[in-house]
Amino acid sequence: MTASSTPLRGSIVALVTPMLEDGSVDYAALRKLVDWHVAEGTDCIGVVGTTGESPTVDVAEHCEIIKVAVEQAAGRVPVMAGCGGNSTAEAIALARFAREVGADSQLQVVPYYNKPGQEGQYRHFKAIAEATGDLPIVLYNVPGRTVADLQHDTVLRLAQVPGIVGIKEATGNLERAQWLVREAPQDFAIYSGDDATAVALMLCGGHGNVSVTANVAPRLMRELCAAALAGDVATAMSIQRRLLPVHRQLFVEANPIPVKWAMARLGRCGGTLRLPMTELEPRNQAPVEAALREAGLLDS
């Protein structure tokens, strides 16, 4: 993906950040996950987003995770670096680092907690683009977490800013997403950030899915996205029905709690999270495991 190229399409995994039992980042496991996603056909690896526990890794770790992912990907698959913050200066600093180490694009979330208005959000993203727009910027709207909501007209304004190439639309509101598909520039990518409705958004003209489910089912999610983007409704919906229980159960508690537990159950990495996130409640473990089994991700 470049600022002037055809948008990236397909399955973008919102990758977990593996951690050892003492809470330190498990970089060896991170490298293995990158290799696994390459082998499974994932179209792009997104690191240090919400699923990657960006709120609890420190700045040095945040940068090192990006660097290690880029090194391990080694050009085999693009890396989308989570660089967002509720400080514009911090977001720019992270983006500059990601650019320096060779990331292919940056994911910039709506500033959280300080609740900027539409003009503040516009100026925030515009300033990032002016400073680092040669590293393509994907906006990230997830008002369920940020409270602030990047509204339709503001997205259209930002779509005119050089360097801003797309949006991860994580509201799950399909009517809203369809208006973006209808009115945004043709080369502006619209990605789902909601696994349960991603197939519908792609069938409506979206470009792909930034996926939590892809952590546990990378090949299936890649096949689902490929089918939906090709207009193969039967194949896309067959896979969607298979993964529906996984989509639901991976959000039975706040992300990334369930997916971290699922990854540990699959033997892909440890299940350690950092406070204030805590391990999946015992009452929710059986339903998550059952969903994995139903989707054929665990042996019966």
mmCIF file with all atom_site columns, N, CA and C in Angstrom, residues 10 24 57 62 94 99 199 239:
data_model
loop_
_atom_site.group_PDB
_atom_site.id
_atom_site.type_symbol
_atom_site.label_atom_id
_atom_site.label_alt_id
_atom_site.label_comp_id
_atom_site.label_asym_id
_atom_site.label_entity_id
_atom_site.label_seq_id
_atom_site.pdbx_PDB_ins_code
_atom_site.Cartn_x
_atom_site.Cartn_y
_atom_site.Cartn_z
_atom_site.occupancy
_atom_site.B_iso_or_equiv
_atom_site.pdbx_formal_charge
_atom_site.auth_seq_id
_atom_site.auth_comp_id
_atom_site.auth_asym_id
_atom_site.auth_atom_id
_atom_site.pdbx_PDB_model_num
ATOM 1  N N  . GLY A 1 10  ? -8.384  -7.391  1.400  1.00 0.00 ? 10  GLY A N  1
ATOM 2  C CA . GLY A 1 10  ? -8.338  -8.722  1.987  1.00 0.00 ? 10  GLY A CA 1
ATOM 3  C C  . GLY A 1 10  ? -8.367  -8.742  3.498  1.00 0.00 ? 10  GLY A C  1
ATOM 4  N N  . SER A 1 24  ? 6.249   -9.765  30.287 1.00 0.00 ? 24  SER A N  1
ATOM 5  C CA . SER A 1 24  ? 7.115   -9.178  29.267 1.00 0.00 ? 24  SER A CA 1
ATOM 6  C C  . SER A 1 24  ? 6.699   -9.656  27.883 1.00 0.00 ? 24  SER A C  1
ATOM 7  N N  . VAL A 1 57  ? 1.303   -1.550  26.629 1.00 0.00 ? 57  VAL A N  1
ATOM 8  C CA . VAL A 1 57  ? 2.731   -1.649  26.317 1.00 0.00 ? 57  VAL A CA 1
ATOM 9  C C  . VAL A 1 57  ? 3.327   -0.238  26.416 1.00 0.00 ? 57  VAL A C  1
ATOM 10 N N  . HIS A 1 62  ? 6.265   -0.712  22.356 1.00 0.00 ? 62  HIS A N  1
ATOM 11 C CA . HIS A 1 62  ? 5.435   -0.426  21.182 1.00 0.00 ? 62  HIS A CA 1
ATOM 12 C C  . HIS A 1 62  ? 6.308   -0.364  19.927 1.00 0.00 ? 62  HIS A C  1
ATOM 13 N N  . LEU A 1 94  ? 5.299   8.048   16.893 1.00 0.00 ? 94  LEU A N  1
ATOM 14 C CA . LEU A 1 94  ? 5.196   6.618   16.621 1.00 0.00 ? 94  LEU A CA 1
ATOM 15 C C  . LEU A 1 94  ? 5.192   6.355   15.119 1.00 0.00 ? 94  LEU A C  1
ATOM 16 N N  . ARG A 1 99  ? 7.747   4.396   10.124 1.00 0.00 ? 99  ARG A N  1
ATOM 17 C CA . ARG A 1 99  ? 8.261   4.690   8.783  1.00 0.00 ? 99  ARG A CA 1
ATOM 18 C C  . ARG A 1 99  ? 9.743   4.341   8.685  1.00 0.00 ? 99  ARG A C  1
ATOM 19 N N  . VAL A 1 199 ? -18.299 -9.460  6.339  1.00 0.00 ? 199 VAL A N  1
ATOM 20 C CA . VAL A 1 199 ? -18.634 -10.053 5.044  1.00 0.00 ? 199 VAL A CA 1
ATOM 21 C C  . VAL A 1 199 ? -19.666 -9.191  4.321  1.00 0.00 ? 199 VAL A C  1
ATOM 22 N N  . ILE A 1 239 ? -18.462 -19.801 4.750  1.00 0.00 ? 239 ILE A N  1
ATOM 23 C CA . ILE A 1 239 ? -17.402 -19.624 5.747  1.00 0.00 ? 239 ILE A CA 1
ATOM 24 C C  . ILE A 1 239 ? -17.891 -18.752 6.893  1.00 0.00 ? 239 ILE A C  1
#
